[in-house]
PDB file of C-alpha atoms and ligand atoms in Angstrom:
ATOM      1  CA  UNK A1381     -12.059-102.922 149.182  1.00 72.00           C
ATOM      2  CA  UNK A1382     -14.836-104.554 147.162  1.00 90.00           C
ATOM      3  CA  UNK A1383     -12.872-107.804 147.160  1.00 93.00           C
ATOM      4  CA  UNK A1384     -12.527-107.623 150.935  1.00 95.00           C
ATOM      5  CA  UNK A1385     -16.262-107.029 151.374  1.00 96.00           C
ATOM      6  CA  UNK A1386     -17.086-109.934 149.055  1.00 96.00           C
ATOM      7  CA  UNK A1387     -14.708-112.185 151.009  1.00 97.00           C
ATOM      8  CA  UNK A1388     -16.131-111.307 154.445  1.00 97.00           C
ATOM      9  CA  UNK A1389     -19.677-111.664 153.123  1.00 97.00           C
ATOM     10  CA  UNK A1390     -18.775-115.182 151.956  1.00 98.00           C
ATOM     11  CA  UNK A1391     -17.219-115.891 155.380  1.00 98.00           C
ATOM     12  CA  UNK A1392     -20.402-114.659 157.089  1.00 98.00           C
ATOM     13  CA  UNK A1393     -22.511-116.957 154.877  1.00 98.00           C
ATOM     14  CA  UNK A1394     -20.322-119.965 155.658  1.00 98.00           C
ATOM     15  CA  UNK A1395     -20.498-119.301 159.405  1.00 98.00           C
ATOM     16  CA  UNK A1396     -24.286-118.910 159.199  1.00 98.00           C
ATOM     17  CA  UNK A1397     -24.598-122.191 157.266  1.00 98.00           C
ATOM     18  CA  UNK A1398     -22.559-123.986 159.949  1.00 98.00           C
ATOM     19  CA  UNK A1399     -24.697-122.431 162.679  1.00 98.00           C
ATOM     20  CA  UNK A1400     -27.880-123.623 160.939  1.00 98.00           C
ATOM     21  CA  UNK A1401     -26.412-127.095 160.539  1.00 98.00           C
ATOM     22  CA  UNK A1402     -25.347-127.185 164.191  1.00 97.00           C
ATOM     23  CA  UNK A1403     -28.874-126.223 165.226  1.00 97.00           C
ATOM     24  CA  UNK A1404     -30.404-128.918 162.979  1.00 97.00           C
ATOM     25  CA  UNK A1405     -32.287-126.378 160.921  1.00 97.00           C
ATOM     26  CA  UNK A1406     -33.592-128.315 157.907  1.00 97.00           C
ATOM     27  CA  UNK A1407     -32.647-125.630 155.409  1.00 97.00           C
ATOM     28  CA  UNK A1408     -28.945-124.915 156.125  1.00 96.00           C
ATOM     29  CA  UNK A1409     -29.162-121.696 154.112  1.00 98.00           C
ATOM     30  CA  UNK A1410     -32.090-120.351 156.190  1.00 98.00           C
ATOM     31  CA  UNK A1411     -29.915-117.585 157.738  1.00 98.00           C
ATOM     32  CA  UNK A1412     -27.343-117.005 154.975  1.00 98.00           C
ATOM     33  CA  UNK A1413     -29.906-116.635 152.200  1.00 98.00           C
ATOM     34  CA  UNK A1414     -31.036-113.374 153.782  1.00 98.00           C
ATOM     35  CA  UNK A1415     -27.656-111.766 153.170  1.00 98.00           C
ATOM     36  CA  UNK A1416     -27.256-113.483 149.799  1.00 97.00           C
ATOM     37  CA  UNK A1417     -30.518-111.831 148.694  1.00 97.00           C
ATOM     38  CA  UNK A1418     -29.694-109.217 146.006  1.00 97.00           C
ATOM     39  CA  UNK A1419     -31.691-106.674 147.997  1.00 98.00           C
ATOM     40  CA  UNK A1420     -29.783-107.291 151.239  1.00 98.00           C
ATOM     41  CA  UNK A1421     -29.212-104.214 153.390  1.00 98.00           C
ATOM     42  CA  UNK A1422     -25.689-105.174 154.544  1.00 97.00           C
ATOM     43  CA  UNK A1423     -23.097-102.471 154.955  1.00 96.00           C
ATOM     44  CA  UNK A1424     -19.473-101.872 155.773  1.00 97.00           C
ATOM     45  CA  UNK A1425     -18.105 -99.381 158.288  1.00 97.00           C
ATOM     46  CA  UNK A1426     -14.619 -98.201 159.151  1.00 97.00           C
ATOM     47  CA  UNK A1427     -14.194 -96.818 162.678  1.00 97.00           C
ATOM     48  CA  UNK A1428     -11.267 -94.656 163.673  1.00 96.00           C
ATOM     49  CA  UNK A1429     -10.543 -93.775 167.288  1.00 94.00           C
ATOM     50  CA  UNK A1430      -7.684 -91.280 166.935  1.00 92.00           C
ATOM     51  CA  UNK A1431      -4.986 -90.803 169.520  1.00 89.00           C
ATOM     52  CA  UNK A1432      -4.804 -87.292 170.838  1.00 83.00           C
ATOM     53  CA  UNK A1433      -1.902 -86.979 173.243  1.00 77.00           C
ATOM     54  CA  UNK A1434       0.319 -88.957 175.493  1.00 70.00           C
ATOM     55  CA  UNK A1435      -1.448 -88.642 178.807  1.00 80.00           C
ATOM     56  CA  UNK A1436      -2.840 -92.194 178.993  1.00 84.00           C
ATOM     57  CA  UNK A1437      -6.500 -91.368 179.389  1.00 88.00           C
ATOM     58  CA  UNK A1438      -9.243 -93.794 178.360  1.00 90.00           C
ATOM     59  CA  UNK A1439     -12.625 -92.777 177.018  1.00 90.00           C
ATOM     60  CA  UNK A1440     -15.546 -94.636 175.520  1.00 92.00           C
ATOM     61  CA  UNK A1441     -15.070 -94.327 171.762  1.00 92.00           C
ATOM     62  CA  UNK A1442     -18.137 -96.319 170.707  1.00 95.00           C
ATOM     63  CA  UNK A1443     -20.833 -96.683 173.356  1.00 96.00           C
ATOM     64  CA  UNK A1444     -22.391 -99.904 174.630  1.00 97.00           C
ATOM     65  CA  UNK A1445     -24.737-101.519 172.109  1.00 97.00           C
ATOM     66  CA  UNK A1446     -25.648-104.709 170.308  1.00 97.00           C
ATOM     67  CA  UNK A1447     -25.450-104.901 166.523  1.00 98.00           C
ATOM     68  CA  UNK A1448     -28.998-104.969 165.121  1.00 98.00           C
ATOM     69  CA  UNK A1449     -28.218-107.005 161.981  1.00 98.00           C
ATOM     70  CA  UNK A1450     -27.644-110.768 161.497  1.00 98.00           C
ATOM     71  CA  UNK A1451     -23.884-111.205 161.819  1.00 98.00           C
ATOM     72  CA  UNK A1452     -20.915-108.816 162.111  1.00 98.00           C
ATOM     73  CA  UNK A1453     -17.408-109.633 160.905  1.00 98.00           C
ATOM     74  CA  UNK A1454     -15.050-107.206 162.624  1.00 98.00           C
ATOM     75  CA  UNK A1455     -11.352-106.711 162.254  1.00 97.00           C
ATOM     76  CA  UNK A1456      -9.060-104.152 163.870  1.00 97.00           C
ATOM     77  CA  UNK A1457      -5.475-103.039 163.995  1.00 96.00           C
ATOM     78  CA  UNK A1458      -3.275-104.163 166.884  1.00 96.00           C
ATOM     79  CA  UNK A1459      -4.698-101.607 169.308  1.00 95.00           C
ATOM     80  CA  UNK A1460      -7.155-102.948 171.901  1.00 94.00           C
ATOM     81  CA  UNK A1461     -10.320-101.296 173.138  1.00 95.00           C
ATOM     82  CA  UNK A1462     -13.123-103.679 172.183  1.00 97.00           C
ATOM     83  CA  UNK A1463     -14.970-105.126 175.174  1.00 97.00           C
ATOM     84  CA  UNK A1464     -17.944-107.465 175.390  1.00 97.00           C
ATOM     85  CA  UNK A1465     -20.523-107.559 178.165  1.00 97.00           C
ATOM     86  CA  UNK A1466     -21.944-111.046 178.717  1.00 93.00           C
ATOM     87  CA  UNK A1467     -23.671-109.778 181.861  1.00 92.00           C
ATOM     88  CA  UNK A1468     -24.899-106.423 183.054  1.00 91.00           C
ATOM     89  CA  UNK A1469     -21.962-104.326 184.273  1.00 92.00           C
ATOM     90  CA  UNK A1470     -19.343-106.978 183.371  1.00 96.00           C
ATOM     91  CA  UNK A1471     -16.824-105.969 180.693  1.00 97.00           C
ATOM     92  CA  UNK A1472     -14.403-108.442 179.130  1.00 97.00           C
ATOM     93  CA  UNK A1473     -11.642-107.084 176.877  1.00 97.00           C
ATOM     94  CA  UNK A1474     -11.179-108.704 173.483  1.00 97.00           C
ATOM     95  CA  UNK A1475      -7.446-109.084 172.835  1.00 95.00           C
ATOM     96  CA  UNK A1476      -6.491-107.153 169.698  1.00 94.00           C
ATOM     97  CA  UNK A1477      -5.190-109.271 166.832  1.00 96.00           C
ATOM     98  CA  UNK A1478      -4.983-107.745 163.389  1.00 95.00           C
ATOM     99  CA  UNK A1479      -4.908-111.239 161.860  1.00 96.00           C
ATOM    100  CA  UNK A1480      -8.166-112.374 163.482  1.00 97.00           C
ATOM    101  CA  UNK A1481     -11.845-111.729 162.914  1.00 97.00           C
ATOM    102  CA  UNK A1482     -14.236-110.997 165.739  1.00 97.00           C
ATOM    103  CA  UNK A1483     -17.678-112.353 164.898  1.00 98.00           C
ATOM    104  CA  UNK A1484     -20.715-110.851 166.613  1.00 97.00           C
ATOM    105  CA  UNK A1485     -24.191-112.337 166.565  1.00 98.00           C
ATOM    106  CA  UNK A1486     -26.684-109.563 165.797  1.00 98.00           C
ATOM    107  CA  UNK A1487     -30.220-109.031 167.153  1.00 98.00           C
ATOM    108  CA  UNK A1488     -31.838-110.521 164.027  1.00 98.00           C
ATOM    109  CA  UNK A1489     -29.910-113.788 164.448  1.00 98.00           C
ATOM    110  CA  UNK A1490     -30.947-113.913 168.108  1.00 98.00           C
ATOM    111  CA  UNK A1491     -34.581-113.638 166.961  1.00 98.00           C
ATOM    112  CA  UNK A1492     -34.127-116.222 164.170  1.00 98.00           C
ATOM    113  CA  UNK A1493     -32.521-118.733 166.553  1.00 98.00           C
ATOM    114  CA  UNK A1494     -35.312-118.095 169.075  1.00 97.00           C
ATOM    115  CA  UNK A1495     -32.771-116.857 171.614  1.00 97.00           C
ATOM    116  CA  UNK A1496     -30.253-119.699 171.276  1.00 97.00           C
ATOM    117  CA  UNK A1497     -27.526-117.407 169.946  1.00 97.00           C
ATOM    118  CA  UNK A1498     -27.341-114.157 171.844  1.00 97.00           C
ATOM    119  CA  UNK A1499     -26.525-110.770 170.402  1.00 97.00           C
ATOM    120  CA  UNK A1500     -23.683-109.698 172.659  1.00 95.00           C
ATOM    121  CA  UNK A1501     -23.471-106.155 173.986  1.00 97.00           C
ATOM    122  CA  UNK A1502     -20.129-104.542 173.304  1.00 98.00           C
ATOM    123  CA  UNK A1503     -18.340-101.188 173.250  1.00 98.00           C
ATOM    124  CA  UNK A1504     -15.008 -99.793 172.149  1.00 97.00           C
ATOM    125  CA  UNK A1505     -12.748 -97.825 174.453  1.00 95.00           C
ATOM    126  CA  UNK A1506     -10.431 -95.279 172.988  1.00 93.00           C
ATOM    127  CA  UNK A1507      -6.955 -94.720 174.340  1.00 88.00           C
ATOM    128  CA  UNK A1508      -5.458 -91.269 174.090  1.00 86.00           C
ATOM    129  CA  UNK A1509      -1.986 -92.597 173.322  1.00 88.00           C
ATOM    130  CA  UNK A1510      -2.877 -95.107 170.575  1.00 91.00           C
ATOM    131  CA  UNK A1511      -4.973 -94.870 167.461  1.00 93.00           C
ATOM    132  CA  UNK A1512      -7.435 -97.717 166.891  1.00 95.00           C
ATOM    133  CA  UNK A1513      -8.933 -98.606 163.536  1.00 97.00           C
ATOM    134  CA  UNK A1514     -11.602-101.216 163.037  1.00 97.00           C
ATOM    135  CA  UNK A1515     -13.629-102.288 160.057  1.00 97.00           C
ATOM    136  CA  UNK A1516     -16.894-104.123 160.245  1.00 98.00           C
ATOM    137  CA  UNK A1517     -19.125-105.892 157.762  1.00 98.00           C
ATOM    138  CA  UNK A1518     -22.729-106.033 158.981  1.00 98.00           C
ATOM    139  CA  UNK A1519     -24.735-108.732 157.202  1.00 98.00           C
ATOM    140  CA  UNK A1520     -28.378-107.613 157.087  1.00 98.00           C
ATOM    141  CA  UNK A1521     -31.589-108.837 155.400  1.00 98.00           C
ATOM    142  CA  UNK A1522     -33.496-107.023 152.666  1.00 98.00           C
ATOM    143  CA  UNK A1523     -35.751-104.280 154.041  1.00 98.00           C
ATOM    144  CA  UNK A1524     -38.921-106.220 153.225  1.00 98.00           C
ATOM    145  CA  UNK A1525     -37.576-109.583 154.476  1.00 98.00           C
ATOM    146  CA  UNK A1526     -39.641-111.160 157.219  1.00 98.00           C
ATOM    147  CA  UNK A1527     -37.600-112.146 160.246  1.00 98.00           C
ATOM    148  CA  UNK A1528     -38.895-115.197 162.105  1.00 97.00           C
ATOM    149  CA  UNK A1529     -37.418-118.329 163.630  1.00 97.00           C
ATOM    150  CA  UNK A1530     -37.643-121.503 161.530  1.00 97.00           C
ATOM    151  CA  UNK A1531     -40.077-124.126 162.940  1.00 96.00           C
ATOM    152  CA  UNK A1532     -37.183-126.281 164.231  1.00 96.00           C
ATOM    153  CA  UNK A1533     -36.262-123.496 166.660  1.00 97.00           C
ATOM    154  CA  UNK A1534     -39.705-123.429 168.270  1.00 96.00           C
ATOM    155  CA  UNK A1535     -40.807-126.236 170.603  1.00 94.00           C
ATOM    156  CA  UNK A1536     -43.336-126.626 173.409  1.00 93.00           C
ATOM    157  CA  UNK A1537     -40.513-126.145 175.904  1.00 92.00           C
ATOM    158  CA  UNK A1538     -39.225-123.200 173.968  1.00 93.00           C
ATOM    159  CA  UNK A1539     -42.164-121.258 172.534  1.00 95.00           C
ATOM    160  CA  UNK A1540     -41.587-118.492 170.042  1.00 95.00           C
ATOM    161  CA  UNK A1541     -39.908-115.675 171.986  1.00 96.00           C
ATOM    162  CA  UNK A1542     -40.278-112.923 169.401  1.00 97.00           C
ATOM    163  CA  UNK A1543     -43.079-111.930 167.079  1.00 96.00           C
ATOM    164  CA  UNK A1544     -42.219-111.898 163.355  1.00 97.00           C
ATOM    165  CA  UNK A1545     -41.101-108.520 162.008  1.00 98.00           C
ATOM    166  CA  UNK A1546     -39.614-107.077 158.851  1.00 98.00           C
ATOM    167  CA  UNK A1547     -36.056-105.789 158.824  1.00 98.00           C
ATOM    168  CA  UNK A1548     -37.481-102.370 157.806  1.00 98.00           C
ATOM    169  CA  UNK A1549     -39.613-102.364 160.948  1.00 98.00           C
ATOM    170  CA  UNK A1550     -36.699-103.401 163.159  1.00 98.00           C
ATOM    171  CA  UNK A1551     -34.322-100.902 161.605  1.00 97.00           C
ATOM    172  CA  UNK A1552     -36.833 -98.060 162.058  1.00 97.00           C
ATOM    173  CA  UNK A1553     -37.232 -99.046 165.717  1.00 97.00           C
ATOM    174  CA  UNK A1554     -33.461 -99.188 166.223  1.00 95.00           C
ATOM    175  CA  UNK A1555     -32.944 -95.746 164.713  1.00 94.00           C
ATOM    176  CA  UNK A1556     -35.757 -94.263 166.808  1.00 95.00           C
ATOM    177  CA  UNK A1557     -34.054 -95.375 170.047  1.00 94.00           C
ATOM    178  CA  UNK A1558     -30.711 -94.629 171.645  1.00 94.00           C
ATOM    179  CA  UNK A1559     -27.644 -96.680 170.709  1.00 95.00           C
ATOM    180  CA  UNK A1560     -27.604 -98.633 173.982  1.00 92.00           C
ATOM    181  CA  UNK A1561     -31.340 -99.402 174.228  1.00 93.00           C
ATOM    182  CA  UNK A1562     -32.412-103.031 174.073  1.00 94.00           C
ATOM    183  CA  UNK A1563     -34.672-102.949 171.012  1.00 96.00           C
ATOM    184  CA  UNK A1564     -35.240-106.697 170.721  1.00 97.00           C
ATOM    185  CA  UNK A1565     -37.189-106.623 173.999  1.00 95.00           C
ATOM    186  CA  UNK A1566     -39.850-104.578 172.198  1.00 96.00           C
ATOM    187  CA  UNK A1567     -40.503-107.585 169.941  1.00 97.00           C
ATOM    188  CA  UNK A1568     -40.978-110.166 172.705  1.00 96.00           C
ATOM    189  CA  UNK A1569     -44.094-112.226 172.015  1.00 91.00           C
ATOM    190  CA  UNK A1570     -45.543-112.370 175.475  1.00 70.00           C
ATOM    191  CA  UNK A1571     -44.239-111.443 178.836  1.00 56.00           C
ATOM    192  CA  UNK A1572     -45.279-114.349 181.001  1.00 56.00           C
ATOM    193  CA  UNK A1573     -42.781-115.699 183.532  1.00 56.00           C
ATOM    194  CA  UNK A1574     -41.809-118.771 181.467  1.00 58.00           C
ATOM    195  CA  UNK A1575     -40.833-116.575 178.574  1.00 61.00           C
ATOM    196  CA  UNK A1576     -38.835-114.295 180.808  1.00 57.00           C
ATOM    197  CA  UNK A1577     -36.931-117.255 182.276  1.00 61.00           C
ATOM    198  CA  UNK A1578     -35.824-118.322 178.795  1.00 61.00           C
ATOM    199  CA  UNK A1579     -34.469-114.865 178.153  1.00 62.00           C
ATOM    200  CA  UNK A1580     -32.449-114.642 181.407  1.00 59.00           C
TER     201      UNK A1580
HETATM  202  O1  AKG B3089     -14.417-100.589 166.885  1.00 95.34           O
HETATM  203  C1  AKG B3089     -14.823-101.621 167.415  1.00 95.34           C
HETATM  204  O2  AKG B3089     -14.081-102.517 167.793  1.00 95.34           O
HETATM  205  C2  AKG B3089     -16.300-101.840 167.617  1.00 95.34           C
HETATM  206  C3  AKG B3089     -17.126-101.225 166.555  1.00 95.34           C
HETATM  207  C4  AKG B3089     -18.551-101.624 166.651  1.00 95.34           C
HETATM  208  O3  AKG B3089     -19.005-102.210 167.590  1.00 95.34           O
HETATM  209  C5  AKG B3089     -19.442-101.305 165.535  1.00 95.34           C
HETATM  210  O4  AKG B3089     -18.988-100.665 164.562  1.00 95.34           O
HETATM  211  O5  AKG B3089     -20.639-101.682 165.614  1.00 95.34           O
HETATM  212 FE1  FE2 B3090     -21.002-102.998 167.168  1.00 95.34          FE
END
């Protein structure tokens, strides 16, 4: 298990380095160094949505939410259920593939890219006739790390959308709210119309 976690952490770092490069961030390790930090607050979770009977009912197994951290590397067995919501009320199923990773941008990466990468809302349905297992690595900064977009992400056309915060502050906010609440909105810098347009 430790080997698996080390491998997905390395994968997360490589993806983050490519994202930084693609965004022309001068320091390509700007995002990945937060989860390479020895004090990083990353964690690993195994979800099990057990089958119960054979009556073909569908329930929500894991309610709608966005992942608060930087990047999530998720893998599941061959049972479907994961859905993403690119727009309010729209749900798109993610085809199950036990040989593939599903990579989610987390709220912190949305803040650090000044809204260029969006933390997608998702949920997991649970089918009564099939048992779903998923395992997720959540790459997170150290509690005291300061989350802010690098200067390259902030321009006159795209002013800083979010005020800087520490991961400890963000985590405390997330835990004080309900799973489905949009916590990143509480960190928006200013609420004038231009800012709002960028977030739509
Ligand atoms: O089980 C899944 O596919 C989703 C799990 C999830 O979103 C999470 O653990 O944050
Ligand atoms: Fe999630």
